[in-house]
PDB file of C-alpha atoms in Angstrom:
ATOM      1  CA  UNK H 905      -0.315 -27.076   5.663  1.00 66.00           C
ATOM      2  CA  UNK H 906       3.410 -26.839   5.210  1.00 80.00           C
ATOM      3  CA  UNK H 907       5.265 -24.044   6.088  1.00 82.00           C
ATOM      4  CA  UNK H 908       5.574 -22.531   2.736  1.00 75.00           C
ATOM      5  CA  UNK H 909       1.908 -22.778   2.009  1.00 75.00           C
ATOM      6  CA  UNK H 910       1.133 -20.832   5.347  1.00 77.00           C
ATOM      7  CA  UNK H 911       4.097 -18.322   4.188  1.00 75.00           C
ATOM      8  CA  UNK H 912       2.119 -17.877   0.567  1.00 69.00           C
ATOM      9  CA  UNK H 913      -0.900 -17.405   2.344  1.00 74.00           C
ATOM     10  CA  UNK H 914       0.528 -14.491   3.908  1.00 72.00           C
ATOM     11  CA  UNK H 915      -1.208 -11.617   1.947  1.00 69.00           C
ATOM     12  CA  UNK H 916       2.683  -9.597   2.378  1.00 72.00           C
ATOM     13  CA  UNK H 917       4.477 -12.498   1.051  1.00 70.00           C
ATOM     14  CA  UNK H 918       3.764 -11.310  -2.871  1.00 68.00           C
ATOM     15  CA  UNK H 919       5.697  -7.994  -1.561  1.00 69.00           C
ATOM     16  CA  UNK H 920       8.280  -9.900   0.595  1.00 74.00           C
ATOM     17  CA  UNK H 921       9.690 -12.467  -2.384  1.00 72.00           C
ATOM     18  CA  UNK H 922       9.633  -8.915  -4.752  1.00 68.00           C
ATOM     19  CA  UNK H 923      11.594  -7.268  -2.221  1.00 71.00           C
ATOM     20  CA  UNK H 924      13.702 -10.596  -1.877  1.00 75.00           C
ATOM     21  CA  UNK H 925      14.197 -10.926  -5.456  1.00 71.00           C
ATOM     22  CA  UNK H 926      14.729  -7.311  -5.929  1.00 69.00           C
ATOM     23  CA  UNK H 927      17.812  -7.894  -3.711  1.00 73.00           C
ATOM     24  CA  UNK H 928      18.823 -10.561  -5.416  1.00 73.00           C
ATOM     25  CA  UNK H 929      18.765  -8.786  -8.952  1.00 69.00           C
ATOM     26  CA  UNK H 930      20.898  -6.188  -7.739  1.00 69.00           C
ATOM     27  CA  UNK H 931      23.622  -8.005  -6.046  1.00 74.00           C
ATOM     28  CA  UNK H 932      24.109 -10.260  -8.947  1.00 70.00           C
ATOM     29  CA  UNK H 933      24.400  -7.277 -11.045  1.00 68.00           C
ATOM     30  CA  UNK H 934      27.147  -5.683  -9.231  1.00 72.00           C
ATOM     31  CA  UNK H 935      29.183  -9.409  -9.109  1.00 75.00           C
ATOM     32  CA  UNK H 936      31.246 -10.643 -11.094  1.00 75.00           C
ATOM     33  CA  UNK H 937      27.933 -12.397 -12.734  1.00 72.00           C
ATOM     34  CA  UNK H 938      27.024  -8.803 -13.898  1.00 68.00           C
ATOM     35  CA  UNK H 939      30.017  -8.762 -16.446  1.00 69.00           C
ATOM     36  CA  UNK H 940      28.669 -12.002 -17.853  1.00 68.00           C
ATOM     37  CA  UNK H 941      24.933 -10.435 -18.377  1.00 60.00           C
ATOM     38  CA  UNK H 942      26.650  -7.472 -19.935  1.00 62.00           C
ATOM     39  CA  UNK H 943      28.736  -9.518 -22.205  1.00 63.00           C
ATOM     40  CA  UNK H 944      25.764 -11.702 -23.200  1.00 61.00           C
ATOM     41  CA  UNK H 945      23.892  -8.842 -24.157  1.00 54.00           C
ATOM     42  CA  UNK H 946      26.265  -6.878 -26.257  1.00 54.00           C
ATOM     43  CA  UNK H 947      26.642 -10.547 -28.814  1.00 50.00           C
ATOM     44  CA  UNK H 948      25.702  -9.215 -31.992  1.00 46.00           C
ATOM     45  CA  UNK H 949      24.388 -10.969 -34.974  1.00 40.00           C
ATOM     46  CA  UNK H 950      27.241 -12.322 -36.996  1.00 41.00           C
ATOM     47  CA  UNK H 951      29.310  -9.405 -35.733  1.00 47.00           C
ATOM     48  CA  UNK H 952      26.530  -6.946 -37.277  1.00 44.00           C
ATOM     49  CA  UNK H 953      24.468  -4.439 -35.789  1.00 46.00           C
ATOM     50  CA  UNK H 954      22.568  -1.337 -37.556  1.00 47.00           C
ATOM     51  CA  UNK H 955      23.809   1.823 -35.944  1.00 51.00           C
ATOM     52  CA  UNK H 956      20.923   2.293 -32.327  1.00 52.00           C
ATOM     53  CA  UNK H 957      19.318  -1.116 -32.938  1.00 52.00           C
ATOM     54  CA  UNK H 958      20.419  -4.140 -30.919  1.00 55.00           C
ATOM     55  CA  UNK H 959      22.101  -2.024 -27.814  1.00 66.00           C
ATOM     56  CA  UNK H 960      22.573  -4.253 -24.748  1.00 71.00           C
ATOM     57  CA  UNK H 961      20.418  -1.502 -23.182  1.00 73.00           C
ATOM     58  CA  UNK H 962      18.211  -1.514 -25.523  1.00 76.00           C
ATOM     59  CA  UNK H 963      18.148  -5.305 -25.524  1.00 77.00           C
ATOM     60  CA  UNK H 964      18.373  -5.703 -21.904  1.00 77.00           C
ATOM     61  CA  UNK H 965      15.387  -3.587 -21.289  1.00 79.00           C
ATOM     62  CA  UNK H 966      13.015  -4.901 -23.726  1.00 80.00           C
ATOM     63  CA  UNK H 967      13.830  -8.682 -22.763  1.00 81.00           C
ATOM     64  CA  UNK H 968      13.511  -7.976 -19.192  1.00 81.00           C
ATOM     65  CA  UNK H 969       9.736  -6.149 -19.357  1.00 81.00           C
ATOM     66  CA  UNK H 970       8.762  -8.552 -22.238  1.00 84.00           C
ATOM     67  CA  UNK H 971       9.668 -11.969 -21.225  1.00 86.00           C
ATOM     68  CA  UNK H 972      10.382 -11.728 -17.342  1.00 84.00           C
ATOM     69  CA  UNK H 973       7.170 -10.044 -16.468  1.00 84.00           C
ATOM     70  CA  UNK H 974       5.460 -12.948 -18.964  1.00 86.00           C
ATOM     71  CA  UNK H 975       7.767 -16.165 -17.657  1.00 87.00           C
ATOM     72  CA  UNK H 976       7.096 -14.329 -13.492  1.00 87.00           C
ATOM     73  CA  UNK H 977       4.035 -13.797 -13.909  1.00 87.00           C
ATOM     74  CA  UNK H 978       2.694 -17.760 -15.493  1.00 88.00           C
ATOM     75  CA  UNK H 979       5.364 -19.515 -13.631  1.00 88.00           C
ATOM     76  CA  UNK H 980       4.392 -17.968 -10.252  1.00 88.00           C
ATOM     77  CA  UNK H 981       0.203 -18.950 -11.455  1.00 88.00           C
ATOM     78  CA  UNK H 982       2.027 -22.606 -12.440  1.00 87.00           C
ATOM     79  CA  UNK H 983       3.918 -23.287  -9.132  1.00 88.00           C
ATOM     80  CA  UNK H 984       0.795 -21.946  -7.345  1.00 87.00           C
ATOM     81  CA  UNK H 985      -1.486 -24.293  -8.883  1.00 87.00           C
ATOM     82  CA  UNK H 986       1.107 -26.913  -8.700  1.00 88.00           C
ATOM     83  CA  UNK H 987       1.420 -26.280  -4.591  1.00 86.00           C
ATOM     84  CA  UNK H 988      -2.200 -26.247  -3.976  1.00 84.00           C
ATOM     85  CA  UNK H 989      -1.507 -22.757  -2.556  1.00 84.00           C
ATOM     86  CA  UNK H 990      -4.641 -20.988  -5.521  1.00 83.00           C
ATOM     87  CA  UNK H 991      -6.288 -22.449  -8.042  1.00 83.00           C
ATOM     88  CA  UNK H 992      -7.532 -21.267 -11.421  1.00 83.00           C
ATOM     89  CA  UNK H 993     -10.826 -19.876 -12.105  1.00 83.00           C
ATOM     90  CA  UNK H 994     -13.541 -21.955 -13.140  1.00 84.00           C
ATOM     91  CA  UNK H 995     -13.252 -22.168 -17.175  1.00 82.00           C
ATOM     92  CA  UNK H 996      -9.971 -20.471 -17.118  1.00 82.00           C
ATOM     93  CA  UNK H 997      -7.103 -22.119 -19.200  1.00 83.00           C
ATOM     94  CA  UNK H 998      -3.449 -22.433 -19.617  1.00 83.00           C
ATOM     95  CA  UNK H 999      -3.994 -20.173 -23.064  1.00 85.00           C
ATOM     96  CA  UNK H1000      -5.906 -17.326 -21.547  1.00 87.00           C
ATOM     97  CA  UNK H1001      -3.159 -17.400 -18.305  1.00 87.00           C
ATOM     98  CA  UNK H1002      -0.354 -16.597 -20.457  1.00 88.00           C
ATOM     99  CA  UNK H1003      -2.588 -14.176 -23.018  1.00 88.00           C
ATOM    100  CA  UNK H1004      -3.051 -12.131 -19.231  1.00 86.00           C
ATOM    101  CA  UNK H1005       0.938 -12.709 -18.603  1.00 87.00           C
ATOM    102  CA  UNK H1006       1.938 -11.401 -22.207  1.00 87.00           C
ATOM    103  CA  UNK H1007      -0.212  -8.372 -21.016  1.00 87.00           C
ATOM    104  CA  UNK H1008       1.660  -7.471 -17.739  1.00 85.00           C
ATOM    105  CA  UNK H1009       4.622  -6.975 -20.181  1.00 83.00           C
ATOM    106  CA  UNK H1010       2.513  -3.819 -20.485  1.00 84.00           C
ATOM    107  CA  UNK H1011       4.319  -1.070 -18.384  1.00 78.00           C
ATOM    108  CA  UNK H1012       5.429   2.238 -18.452  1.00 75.00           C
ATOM    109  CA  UNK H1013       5.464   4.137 -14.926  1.00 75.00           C
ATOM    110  CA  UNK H1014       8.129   1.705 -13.083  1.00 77.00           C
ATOM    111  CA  UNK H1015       9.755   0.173 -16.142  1.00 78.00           C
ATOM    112  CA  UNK H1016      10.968   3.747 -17.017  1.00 76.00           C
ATOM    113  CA  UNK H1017      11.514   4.394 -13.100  1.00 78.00           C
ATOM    114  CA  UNK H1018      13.865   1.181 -12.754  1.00 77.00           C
ATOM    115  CA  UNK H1019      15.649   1.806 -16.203  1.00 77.00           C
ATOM    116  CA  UNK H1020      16.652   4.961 -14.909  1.00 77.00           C
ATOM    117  CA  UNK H1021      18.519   3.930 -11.891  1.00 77.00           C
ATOM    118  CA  UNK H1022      19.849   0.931 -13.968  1.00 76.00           C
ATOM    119  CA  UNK H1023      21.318   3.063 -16.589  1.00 74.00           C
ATOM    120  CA  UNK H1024      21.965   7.078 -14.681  1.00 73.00           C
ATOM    121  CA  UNK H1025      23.520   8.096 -17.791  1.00 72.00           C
ATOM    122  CA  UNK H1026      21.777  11.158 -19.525  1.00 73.00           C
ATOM    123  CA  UNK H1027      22.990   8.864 -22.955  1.00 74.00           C
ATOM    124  CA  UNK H1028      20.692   6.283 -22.012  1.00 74.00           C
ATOM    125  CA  UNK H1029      17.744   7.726 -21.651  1.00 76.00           C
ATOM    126  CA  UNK H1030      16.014   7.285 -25.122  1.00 77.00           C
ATOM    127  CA  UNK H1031      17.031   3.913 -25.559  1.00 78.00           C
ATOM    128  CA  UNK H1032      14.913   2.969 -22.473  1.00 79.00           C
ATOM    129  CA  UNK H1033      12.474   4.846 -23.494  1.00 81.00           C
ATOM    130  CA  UNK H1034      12.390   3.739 -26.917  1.00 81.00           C
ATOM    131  CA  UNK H1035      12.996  -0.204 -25.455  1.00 82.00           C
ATOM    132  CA  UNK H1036       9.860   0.339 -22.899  1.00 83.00           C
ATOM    133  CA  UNK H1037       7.334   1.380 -25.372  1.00 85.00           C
ATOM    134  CA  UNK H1038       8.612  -1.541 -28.000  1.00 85.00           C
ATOM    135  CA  UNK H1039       8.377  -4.097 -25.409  1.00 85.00           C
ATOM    136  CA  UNK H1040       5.087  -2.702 -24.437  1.00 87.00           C
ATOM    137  CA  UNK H1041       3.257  -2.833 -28.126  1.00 88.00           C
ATOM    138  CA  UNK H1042       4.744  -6.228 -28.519  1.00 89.00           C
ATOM    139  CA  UNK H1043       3.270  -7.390 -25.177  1.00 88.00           C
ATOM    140  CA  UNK H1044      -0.304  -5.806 -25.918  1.00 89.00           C
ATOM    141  CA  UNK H1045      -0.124  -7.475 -29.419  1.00 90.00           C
ATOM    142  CA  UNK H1046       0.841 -10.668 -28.641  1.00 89.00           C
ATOM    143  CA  UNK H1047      -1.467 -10.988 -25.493  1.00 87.00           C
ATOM    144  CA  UNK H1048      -4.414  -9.674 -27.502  1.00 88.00           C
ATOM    145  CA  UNK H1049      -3.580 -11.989 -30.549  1.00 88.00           C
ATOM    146  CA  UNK H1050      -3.422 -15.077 -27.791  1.00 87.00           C
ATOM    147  CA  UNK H1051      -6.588 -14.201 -25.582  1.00 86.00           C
ATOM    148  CA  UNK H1052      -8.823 -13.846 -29.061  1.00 86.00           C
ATOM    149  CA  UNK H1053      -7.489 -17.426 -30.222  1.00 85.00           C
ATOM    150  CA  UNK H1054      -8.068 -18.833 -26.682  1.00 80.00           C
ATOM    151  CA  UNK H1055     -11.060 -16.905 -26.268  1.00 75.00           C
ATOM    152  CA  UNK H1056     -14.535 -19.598 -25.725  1.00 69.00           C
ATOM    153  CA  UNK H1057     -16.372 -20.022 -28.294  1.00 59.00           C
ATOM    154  CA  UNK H1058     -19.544 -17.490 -27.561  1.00 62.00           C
ATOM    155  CA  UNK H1059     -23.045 -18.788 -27.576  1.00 60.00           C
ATOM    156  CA  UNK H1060     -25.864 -17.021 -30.056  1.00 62.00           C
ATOM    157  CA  UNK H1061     -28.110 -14.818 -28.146  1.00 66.00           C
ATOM    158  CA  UNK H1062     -31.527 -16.240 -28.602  1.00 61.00           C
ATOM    159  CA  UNK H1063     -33.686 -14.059 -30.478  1.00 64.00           C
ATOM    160  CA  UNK H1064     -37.277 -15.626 -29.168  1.00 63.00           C
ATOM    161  CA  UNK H1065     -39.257 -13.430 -27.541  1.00 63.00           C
ATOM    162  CA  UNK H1066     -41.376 -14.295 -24.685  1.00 63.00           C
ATOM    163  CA  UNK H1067     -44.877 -12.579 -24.244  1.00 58.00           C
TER     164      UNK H1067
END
């Protein structure tokens, strides 16, 4: 076993790479790097933006919750299965893995907690509120949608009777 399989079988290391990344997030944020997010999130279409629609907190916020927890969540399954480190359950598929990682874009508690250190500002505080709860329907939506299509086909119950 090589020494990043007997790391990943650590039950802390889930916590330790969070922490790790965690660290990671905010030190690029407060480098020169964080400008560039910023900037990349206030682009608007063709120099048009509806007055409280398409705000780079707004933006920033839902994109995060919606696709990071989703692209996290499957790639961390992927390299997993990849490594030999887990393996999927018996009958599972690559469909009803992402279906489950669309619906971990499902969060309120934290995602409100973290927005709220990201962005102290009293000014802010609807738009992540408004940004968690859009990126939340469209993650329960779209994970429901994809786990009904990728959903087994179910067998008829028998209706014979045995005496």
């Amino acid at each position: 076993m090589s020494r990043l399989q007997q790391f990943l079988a650590l039950e802390s290391a889930g916590g330790i790479v969070l922490c790790a990344a965690a660290a990671l997030a905010l030190i690029l944020a407060n480098s020169p790097l964080g400008l560039l997010y910023t900037r990349l999130l206030d682009v608007r279409l063709a120099g048009v933006a509806p007055p409280g629609l398409l705000d780079s907190v707004q933006l920033g916020t839902a994109f995060g919750l919606f696709f990071g927890k989703q692209l996290g969540i499957a790639g961390t399954i992927w390299a997993a299965t990849r490594l030999g480190i887990g393996r999927l359950p018996e009958g599972a598929g690559g469909r009803q893995i992402y279906g489950l990682a669309l619906l971990t874009g499902i969060g309120f508690t934290m995602s409100l907690f973290i927005g709220t250190l990201a962005f102290p500002a009293e000014g802010y505080d609807s738009d992540v509120r408004i940004s968690v709860l859009l990126a939340s329907a469209l993650s329960a939506v779209c994970g429901n949608l994809l786990l009904r299509i990728a959903a087994p086909a179910r067998q008829p119950k028998s209706t014979v009777t045995t005496a």
